[in-house]
GROMACS .gro file of C-alpha atoms in nm:
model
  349
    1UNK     CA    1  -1.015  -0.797   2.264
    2UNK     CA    2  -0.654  -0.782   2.417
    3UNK     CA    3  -0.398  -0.757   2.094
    4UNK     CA    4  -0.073  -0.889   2.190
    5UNK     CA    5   0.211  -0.722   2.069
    6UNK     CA    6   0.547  -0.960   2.000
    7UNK     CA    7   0.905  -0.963   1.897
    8UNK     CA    8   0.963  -1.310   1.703
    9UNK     CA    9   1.202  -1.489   1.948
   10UNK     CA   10   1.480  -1.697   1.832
   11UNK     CA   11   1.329  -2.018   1.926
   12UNK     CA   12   1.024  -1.940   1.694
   13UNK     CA   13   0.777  -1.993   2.009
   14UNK     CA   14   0.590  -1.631   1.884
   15UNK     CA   15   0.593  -1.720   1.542
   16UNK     CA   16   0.437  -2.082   1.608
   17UNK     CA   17   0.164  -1.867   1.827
   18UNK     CA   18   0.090  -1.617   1.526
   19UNK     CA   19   0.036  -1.934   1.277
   20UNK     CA   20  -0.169  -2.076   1.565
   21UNK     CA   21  -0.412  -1.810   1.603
   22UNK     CA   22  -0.440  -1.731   1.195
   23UNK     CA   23  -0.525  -2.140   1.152
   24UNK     CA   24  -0.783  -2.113   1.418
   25UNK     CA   25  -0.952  -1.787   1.251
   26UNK     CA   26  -0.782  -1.509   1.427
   27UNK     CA   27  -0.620  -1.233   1.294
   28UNK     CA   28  -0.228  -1.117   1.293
   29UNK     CA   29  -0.038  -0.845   1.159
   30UNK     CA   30   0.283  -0.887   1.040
   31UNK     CA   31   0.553  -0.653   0.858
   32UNK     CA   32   0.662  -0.756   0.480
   33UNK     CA   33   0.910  -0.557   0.234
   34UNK     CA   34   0.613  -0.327   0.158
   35UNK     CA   35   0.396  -0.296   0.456
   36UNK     CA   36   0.225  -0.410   0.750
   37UNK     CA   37  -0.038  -0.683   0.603
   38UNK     CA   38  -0.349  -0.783   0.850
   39UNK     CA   39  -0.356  -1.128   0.795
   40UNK     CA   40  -0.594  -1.400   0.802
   41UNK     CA   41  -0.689  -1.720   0.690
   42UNK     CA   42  -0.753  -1.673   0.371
   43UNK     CA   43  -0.960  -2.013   0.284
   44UNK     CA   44  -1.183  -1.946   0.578
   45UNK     CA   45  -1.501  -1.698   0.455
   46UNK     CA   46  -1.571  -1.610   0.832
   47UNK     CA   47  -1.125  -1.513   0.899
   48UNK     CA   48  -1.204  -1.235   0.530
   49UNK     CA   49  -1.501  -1.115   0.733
   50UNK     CA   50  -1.322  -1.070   1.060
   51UNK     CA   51  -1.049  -0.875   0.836
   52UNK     CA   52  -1.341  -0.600   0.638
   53UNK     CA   53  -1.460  -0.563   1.038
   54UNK     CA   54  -1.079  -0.463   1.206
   55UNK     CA   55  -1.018  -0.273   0.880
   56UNK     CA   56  -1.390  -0.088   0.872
   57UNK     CA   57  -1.346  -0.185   0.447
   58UNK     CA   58  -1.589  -0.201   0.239
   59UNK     CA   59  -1.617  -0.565   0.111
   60UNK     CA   60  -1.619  -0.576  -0.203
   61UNK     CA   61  -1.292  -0.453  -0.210
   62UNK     CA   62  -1.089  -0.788  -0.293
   63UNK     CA   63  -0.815  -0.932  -0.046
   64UNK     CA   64  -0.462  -1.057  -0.118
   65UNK     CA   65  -0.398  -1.411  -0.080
   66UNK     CA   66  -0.022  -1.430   0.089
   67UNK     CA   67   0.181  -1.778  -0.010
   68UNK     CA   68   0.553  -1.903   0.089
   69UNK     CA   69   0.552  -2.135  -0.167
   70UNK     CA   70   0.515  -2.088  -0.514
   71UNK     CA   71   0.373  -2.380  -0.601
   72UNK     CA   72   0.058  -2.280  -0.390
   73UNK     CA   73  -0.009  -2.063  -0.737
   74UNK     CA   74  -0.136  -2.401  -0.839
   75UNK     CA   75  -0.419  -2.497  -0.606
   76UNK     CA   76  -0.576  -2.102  -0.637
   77UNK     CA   77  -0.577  -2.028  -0.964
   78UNK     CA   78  -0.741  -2.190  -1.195
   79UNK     CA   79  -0.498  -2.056  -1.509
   80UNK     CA   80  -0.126  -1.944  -1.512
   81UNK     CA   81  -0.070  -1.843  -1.823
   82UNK     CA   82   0.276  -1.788  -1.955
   83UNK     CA   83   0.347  -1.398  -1.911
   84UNK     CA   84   0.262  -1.484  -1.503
   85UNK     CA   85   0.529  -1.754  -1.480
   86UNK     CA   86   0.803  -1.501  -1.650
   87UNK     CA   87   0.703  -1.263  -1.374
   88UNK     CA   88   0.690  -1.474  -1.111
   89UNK     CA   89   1.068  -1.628  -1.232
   90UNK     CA   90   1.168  -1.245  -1.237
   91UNK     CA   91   1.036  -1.099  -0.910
   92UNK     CA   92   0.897  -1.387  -0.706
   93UNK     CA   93   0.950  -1.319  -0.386
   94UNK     CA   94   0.897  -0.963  -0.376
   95UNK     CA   95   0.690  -0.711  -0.430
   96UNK     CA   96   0.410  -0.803  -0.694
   97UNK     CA   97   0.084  -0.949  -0.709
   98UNK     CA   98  -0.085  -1.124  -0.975
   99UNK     CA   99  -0.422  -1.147  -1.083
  100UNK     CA  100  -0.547  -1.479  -1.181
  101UNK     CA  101  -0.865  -1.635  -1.227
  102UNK     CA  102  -0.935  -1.807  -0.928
  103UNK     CA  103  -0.959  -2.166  -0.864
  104UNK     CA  104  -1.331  -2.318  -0.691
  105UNK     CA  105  -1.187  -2.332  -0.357
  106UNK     CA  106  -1.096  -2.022  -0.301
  107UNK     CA  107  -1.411  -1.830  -0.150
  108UNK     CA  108  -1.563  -1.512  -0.276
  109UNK     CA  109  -1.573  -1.345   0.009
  110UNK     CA  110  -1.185  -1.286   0.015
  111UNK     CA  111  -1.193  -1.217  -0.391
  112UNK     CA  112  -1.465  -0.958  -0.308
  113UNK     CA  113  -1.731  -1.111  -0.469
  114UNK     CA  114  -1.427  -1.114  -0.796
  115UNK     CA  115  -1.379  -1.447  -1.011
  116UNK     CA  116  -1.099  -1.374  -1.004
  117UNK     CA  117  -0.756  -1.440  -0.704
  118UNK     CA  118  -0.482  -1.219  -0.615
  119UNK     CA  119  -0.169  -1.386  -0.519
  120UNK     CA  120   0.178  -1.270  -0.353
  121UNK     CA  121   0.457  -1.429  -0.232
  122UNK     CA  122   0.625  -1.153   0.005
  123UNK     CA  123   1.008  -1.146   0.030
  124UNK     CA  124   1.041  -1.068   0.381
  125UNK     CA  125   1.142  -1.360   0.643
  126UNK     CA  126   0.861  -1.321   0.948
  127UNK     CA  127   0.624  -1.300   0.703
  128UNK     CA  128   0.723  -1.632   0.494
  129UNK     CA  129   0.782  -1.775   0.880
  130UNK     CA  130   0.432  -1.675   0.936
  131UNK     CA  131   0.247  -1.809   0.658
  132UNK     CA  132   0.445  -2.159   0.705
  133UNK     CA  133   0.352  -2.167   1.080
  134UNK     CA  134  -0.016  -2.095   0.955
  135UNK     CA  135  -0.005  -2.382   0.691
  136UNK     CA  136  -0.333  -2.167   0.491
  137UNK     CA  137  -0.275  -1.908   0.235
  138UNK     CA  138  -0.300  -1.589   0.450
  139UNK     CA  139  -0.547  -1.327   0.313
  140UNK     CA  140  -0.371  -0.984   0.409
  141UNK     CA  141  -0.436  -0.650   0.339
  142UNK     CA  142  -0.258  -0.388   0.473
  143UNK     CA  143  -0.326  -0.346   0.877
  144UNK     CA  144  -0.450  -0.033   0.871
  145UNK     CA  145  -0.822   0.100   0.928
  146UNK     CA  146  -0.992   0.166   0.609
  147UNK     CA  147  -0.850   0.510   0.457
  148UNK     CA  148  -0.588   0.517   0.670
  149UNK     CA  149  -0.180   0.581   0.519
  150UNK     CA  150  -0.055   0.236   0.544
  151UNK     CA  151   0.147   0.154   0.866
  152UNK     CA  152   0.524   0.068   0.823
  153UNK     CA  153   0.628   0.003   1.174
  154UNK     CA  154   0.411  -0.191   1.445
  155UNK     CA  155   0.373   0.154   1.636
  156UNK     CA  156   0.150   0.251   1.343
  157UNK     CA  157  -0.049  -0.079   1.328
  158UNK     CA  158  -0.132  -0.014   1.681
  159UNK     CA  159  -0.268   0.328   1.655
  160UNK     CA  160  -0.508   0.144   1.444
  161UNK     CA  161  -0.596  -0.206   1.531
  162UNK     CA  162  -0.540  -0.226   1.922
  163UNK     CA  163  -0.847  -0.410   2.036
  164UNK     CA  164  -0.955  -0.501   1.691
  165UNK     CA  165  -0.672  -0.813   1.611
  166UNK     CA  166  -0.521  -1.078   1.819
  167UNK     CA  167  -0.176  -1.050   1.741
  168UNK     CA  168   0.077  -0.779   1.610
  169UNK     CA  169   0.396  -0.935   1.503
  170UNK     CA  170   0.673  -0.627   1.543
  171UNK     CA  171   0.951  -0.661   1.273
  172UNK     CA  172   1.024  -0.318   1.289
  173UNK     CA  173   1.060  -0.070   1.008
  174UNK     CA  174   1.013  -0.229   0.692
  175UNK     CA  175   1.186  -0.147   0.357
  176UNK     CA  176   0.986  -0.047   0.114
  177UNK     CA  177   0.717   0.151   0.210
  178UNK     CA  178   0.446   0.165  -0.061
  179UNK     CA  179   0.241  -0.187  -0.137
  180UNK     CA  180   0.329  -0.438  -0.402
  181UNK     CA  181   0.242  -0.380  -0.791
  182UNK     CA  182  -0.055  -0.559  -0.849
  183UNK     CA  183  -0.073  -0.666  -1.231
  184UNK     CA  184  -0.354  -0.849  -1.421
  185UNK     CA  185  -0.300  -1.116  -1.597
  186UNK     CA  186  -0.628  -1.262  -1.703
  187UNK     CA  187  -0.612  -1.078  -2.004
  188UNK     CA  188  -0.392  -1.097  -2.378
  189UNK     CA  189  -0.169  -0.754  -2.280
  190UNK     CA  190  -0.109  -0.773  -1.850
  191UNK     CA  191  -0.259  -0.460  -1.677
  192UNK     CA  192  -0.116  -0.271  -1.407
  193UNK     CA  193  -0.393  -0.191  -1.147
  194UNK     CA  194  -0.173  -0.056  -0.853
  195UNK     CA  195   0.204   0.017  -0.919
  196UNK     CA  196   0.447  -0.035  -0.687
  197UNK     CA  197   0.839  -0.081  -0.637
  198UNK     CA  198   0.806  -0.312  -1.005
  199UNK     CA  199   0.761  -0.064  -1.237
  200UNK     CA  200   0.625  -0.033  -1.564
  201UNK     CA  201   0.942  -0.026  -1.733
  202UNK     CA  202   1.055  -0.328  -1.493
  203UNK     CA  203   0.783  -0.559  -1.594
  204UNK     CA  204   0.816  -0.450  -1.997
  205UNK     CA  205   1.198  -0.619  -1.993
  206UNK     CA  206   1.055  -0.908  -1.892
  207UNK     CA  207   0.718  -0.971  -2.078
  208UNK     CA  208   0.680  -0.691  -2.341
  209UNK     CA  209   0.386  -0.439  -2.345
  210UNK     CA  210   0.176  -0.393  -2.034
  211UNK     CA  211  -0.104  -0.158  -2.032
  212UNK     CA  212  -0.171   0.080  -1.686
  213UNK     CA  213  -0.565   0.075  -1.550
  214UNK     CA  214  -0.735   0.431  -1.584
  215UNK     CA  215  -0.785   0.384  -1.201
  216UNK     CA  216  -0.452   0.437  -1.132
  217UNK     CA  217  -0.464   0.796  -1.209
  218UNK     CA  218  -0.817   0.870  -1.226
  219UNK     CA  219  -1.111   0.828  -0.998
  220UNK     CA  220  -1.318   0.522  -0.943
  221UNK     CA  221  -1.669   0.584  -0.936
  222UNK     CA  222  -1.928   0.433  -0.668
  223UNK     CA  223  -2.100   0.191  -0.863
  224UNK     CA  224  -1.802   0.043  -1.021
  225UNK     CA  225  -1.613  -0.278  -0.861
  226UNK     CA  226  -1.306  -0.241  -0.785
  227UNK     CA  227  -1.085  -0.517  -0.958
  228UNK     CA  228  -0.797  -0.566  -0.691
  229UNK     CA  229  -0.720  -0.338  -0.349
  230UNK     CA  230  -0.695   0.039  -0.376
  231UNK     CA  231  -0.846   0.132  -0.694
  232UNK     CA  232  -1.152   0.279  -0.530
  233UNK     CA  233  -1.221   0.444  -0.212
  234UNK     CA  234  -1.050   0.713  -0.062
  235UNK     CA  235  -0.682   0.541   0.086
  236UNK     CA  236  -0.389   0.629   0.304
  237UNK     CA  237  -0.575   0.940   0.369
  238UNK     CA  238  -0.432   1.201   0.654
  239UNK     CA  239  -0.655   1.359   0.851
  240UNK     CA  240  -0.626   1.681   0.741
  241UNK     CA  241  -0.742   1.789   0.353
  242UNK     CA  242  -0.451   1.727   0.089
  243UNK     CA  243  -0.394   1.925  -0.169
  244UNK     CA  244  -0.137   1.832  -0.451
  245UNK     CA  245   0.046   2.072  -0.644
  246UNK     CA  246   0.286   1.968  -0.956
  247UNK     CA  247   0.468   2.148  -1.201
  248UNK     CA  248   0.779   2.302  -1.231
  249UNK     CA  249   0.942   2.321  -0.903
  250UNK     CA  250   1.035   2.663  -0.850
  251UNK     CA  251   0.698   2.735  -0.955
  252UNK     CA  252   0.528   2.508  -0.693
  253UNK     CA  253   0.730   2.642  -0.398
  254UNK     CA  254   0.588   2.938  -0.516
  255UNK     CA  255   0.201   2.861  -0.489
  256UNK     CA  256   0.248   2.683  -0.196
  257UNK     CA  257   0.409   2.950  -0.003
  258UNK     CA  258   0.123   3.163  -0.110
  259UNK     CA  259  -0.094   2.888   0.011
  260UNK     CA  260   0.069   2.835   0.324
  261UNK     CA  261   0.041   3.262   0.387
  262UNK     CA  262  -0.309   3.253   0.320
  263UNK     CA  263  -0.388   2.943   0.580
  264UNK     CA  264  -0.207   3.064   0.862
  265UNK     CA  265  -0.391   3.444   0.781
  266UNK     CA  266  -0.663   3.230   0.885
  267UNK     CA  267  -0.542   3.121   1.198
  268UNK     CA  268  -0.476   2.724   1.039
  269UNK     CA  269  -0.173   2.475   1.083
  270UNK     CA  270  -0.060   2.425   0.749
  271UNK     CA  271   0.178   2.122   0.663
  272UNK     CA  272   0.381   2.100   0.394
  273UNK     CA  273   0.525   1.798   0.232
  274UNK     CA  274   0.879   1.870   0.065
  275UNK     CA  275   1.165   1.693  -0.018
  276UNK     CA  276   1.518   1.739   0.100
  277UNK     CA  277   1.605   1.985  -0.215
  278UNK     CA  278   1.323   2.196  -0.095
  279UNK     CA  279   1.247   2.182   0.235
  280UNK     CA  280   1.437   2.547   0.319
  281UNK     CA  281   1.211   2.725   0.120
  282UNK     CA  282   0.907   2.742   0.350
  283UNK     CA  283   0.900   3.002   0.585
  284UNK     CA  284   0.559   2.908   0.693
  285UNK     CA  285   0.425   2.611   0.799
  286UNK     CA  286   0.551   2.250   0.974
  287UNK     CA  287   0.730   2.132   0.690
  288UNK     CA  288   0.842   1.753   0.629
  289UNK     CA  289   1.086   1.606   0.394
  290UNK     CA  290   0.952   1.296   0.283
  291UNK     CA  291   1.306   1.195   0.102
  292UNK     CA  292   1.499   1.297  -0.207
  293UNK     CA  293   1.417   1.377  -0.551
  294UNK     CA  294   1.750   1.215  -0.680
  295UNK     CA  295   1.647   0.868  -0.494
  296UNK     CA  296   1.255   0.806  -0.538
  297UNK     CA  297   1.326   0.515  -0.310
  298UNK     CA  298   1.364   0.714   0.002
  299UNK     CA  299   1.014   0.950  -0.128
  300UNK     CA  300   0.825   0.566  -0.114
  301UNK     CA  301   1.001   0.472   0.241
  302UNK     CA  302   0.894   0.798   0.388
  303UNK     CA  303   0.539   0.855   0.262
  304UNK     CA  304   0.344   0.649   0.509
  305UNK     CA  305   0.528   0.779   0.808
  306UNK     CA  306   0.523   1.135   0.711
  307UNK     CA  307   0.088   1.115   0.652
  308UNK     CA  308   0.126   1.000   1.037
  309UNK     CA  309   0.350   1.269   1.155
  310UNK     CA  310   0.099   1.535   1.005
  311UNK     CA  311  -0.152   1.373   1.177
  312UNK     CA  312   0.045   1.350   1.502
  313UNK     CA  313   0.083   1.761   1.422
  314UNK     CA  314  -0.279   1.806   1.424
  315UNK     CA  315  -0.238   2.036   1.122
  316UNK     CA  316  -0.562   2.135   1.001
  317UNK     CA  317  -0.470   2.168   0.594
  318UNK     CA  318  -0.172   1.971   0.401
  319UNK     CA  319   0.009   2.098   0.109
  320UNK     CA  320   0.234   1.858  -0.118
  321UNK     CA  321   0.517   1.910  -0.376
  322UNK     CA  322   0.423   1.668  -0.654
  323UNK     CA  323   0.684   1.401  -0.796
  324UNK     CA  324   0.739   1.264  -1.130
  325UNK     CA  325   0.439   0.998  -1.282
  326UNK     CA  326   0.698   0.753  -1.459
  327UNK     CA  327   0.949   0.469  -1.277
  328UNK     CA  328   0.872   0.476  -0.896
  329UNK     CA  329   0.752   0.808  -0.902
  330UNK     CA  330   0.372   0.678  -1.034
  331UNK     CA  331   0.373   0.475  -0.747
  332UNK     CA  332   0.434   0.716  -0.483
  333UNK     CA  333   0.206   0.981  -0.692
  334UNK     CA  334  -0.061   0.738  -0.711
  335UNK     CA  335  -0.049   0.653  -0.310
  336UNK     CA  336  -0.049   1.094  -0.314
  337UNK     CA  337  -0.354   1.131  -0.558
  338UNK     CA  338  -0.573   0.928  -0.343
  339UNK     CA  339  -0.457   1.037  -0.016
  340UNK     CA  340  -0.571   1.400  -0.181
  341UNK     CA  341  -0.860   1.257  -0.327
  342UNK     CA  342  -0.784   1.381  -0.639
  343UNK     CA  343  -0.766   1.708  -0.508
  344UNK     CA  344  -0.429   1.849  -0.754
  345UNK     CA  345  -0.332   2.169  -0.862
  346UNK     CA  346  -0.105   2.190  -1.178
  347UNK     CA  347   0.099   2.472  -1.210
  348UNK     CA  348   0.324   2.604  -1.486
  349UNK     CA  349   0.061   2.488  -1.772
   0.00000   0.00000   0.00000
């Protein structure tokens, strides 16, 4: 398959194609405020399957239904119940899903096999052009293969899906960098099962209590299903083993330094993933500073693009400063836990 690769033109000719080829049960990936989604028509059972192929994901891991209207909330869900519509007056559009139970028409095989729907309505201007060009609700992961750190510029979609998608729609880099909150609300107190750039403490000024899914900081195991995208699995995964190590900081320069001594005694490429308050303290090692400590935002822009560039390094063992697990800093250390697959060392305890 030849992928084309487009700039959105100011006529809105590429833009027109893109809805084009997701209405006729092709497959186009497009930048949002998060990250690169895969999309495809999300009504059509056979557009979901084309997306688990590109991807190589399993399928019962569910798919996100994309919407530029809010009213669309309407015809998939079979239930909005209050604490949704507060969050969907605070933060819709942007950068949270919600988990409803679905309505009939919307087929299992983009829920996962799930009776239940997850629904976004991105805040990011191709994308919204998109899914109005496409006239469906556009089921859209993120356009990565399976495992993979999620791509935030088109370069990084193409490593991945050249030959595998129709279309790549090049926004450039996009803002955010880590995907959308996903919170449940089929239930009496709403459940975060992925955060995001809407934190915890964001989403308890608007609706009260929410409660945080065990998946989010602990394993899922194989013969559990996972209840909405990334709880299970192994995701945005280098190459090279990751290996976590929190505590105190001074403390975790320390080990990790003695870490990155011992892999290079053994003739390895060791990178290390610091921040800009650390990143002199290495001597050994090809050392990245993902962002700040003092602005979590620019840790969550970075991430993706740093997994890449370790890759790109052909580094044969990662080591990683840990960040904090409240505000944005769960977010980014959830994204880090299952790149490391659990793999953490505490320090300092």
């Amino acid at each position: 398959m030849d992928t084309r690769i487009e700039k959105p033109d100011r006529q809105g000719r590429v833009i027109a194609k893109a809805g084009e080829i997701i209405r006729n049960g092709g497959l186009v990936a497009f930048p949002t405020e998060t990250v690169y989604g895969l999309g495809g028509d999300g009504m059509n059972p056979a557009a979901s399957a084309k997306i688990y192929e590109a991807k190589g994901r399993p399928s019962d891991n569910p798919l996100i239904l994309h919407i530029a209207d809010r009213n669309a909330v309407y015809d998939l869900a079979a239930e909005v119940p209050l604490a949704a519509q507060k969050l969907m007056d605070a933060f819709w559009p942007g950068p949270l899903t919600l988990i409803f139970p679905k309505a009939s028409s919307v087929p299992l095989t983009t829920t996962g096999g799930l009776n239940t729907v997850a629904i976004r309505y991105p805040d990011h201007p191709i994308a919204l052009a998109m899914i109005q060009a496409a006239g469906v609700p556009v089921a859209a992961p993120s356009a990565n293969t399976s495992g993979r750190p999620s791509p935030t510029r088109a370069g990084h979609v193409a490593e991945d899906m050249i030959g595998r998608i129709d279309m790549i729609l090049d926004g450039g880099e996009v803002g955010i960098g880590v995907e959308s909150t996903i919170v449940d609300v089929t239930q009496p107190v709403p459940m975060i099962l992925r955060p995001g750039y809407i934190t915890r403490e964001m989403l308890e000024q608007v609706i009260g209590p929410v409660e945080t899914d065990e998946a989010v900081t602990h394993w899922v195991g194989s013969g559990d299903h996972p209840k909405a995208p990334g709880m299970k699995y192994r995701h945005y995964a280098p190459r090279a083993p990751l290996t976590i190590v929190e505590g105190p900081q001074s403390e975790v320069v320390e080990t990790i330094q003695t870490l990155a001594e011992r892999a290079f005694s053994q003739g390895k490429r060791c990178g290390i993933i610091a921040t800009e308050e650390t990143k002199g303290d290495y001597p050994r090692g090809i050392v990245f500073a993902v962002g700040s400590r003092r602005q979590e935002e620019s840790v969550a822009h970075n991430l993706y693009a740093v997994l890449r560039r370790l890759d790109e390094a052909n580094v044969d063992v990662i080591y990683s400063e840990g960040f904090s697990h409240d505000h944005l800093g769960m977010a980014i250390m959830n994204r880090l836990v299952k790149a490391a697959g659990h793999h953490v060392i505490a320090v300092g305890k």
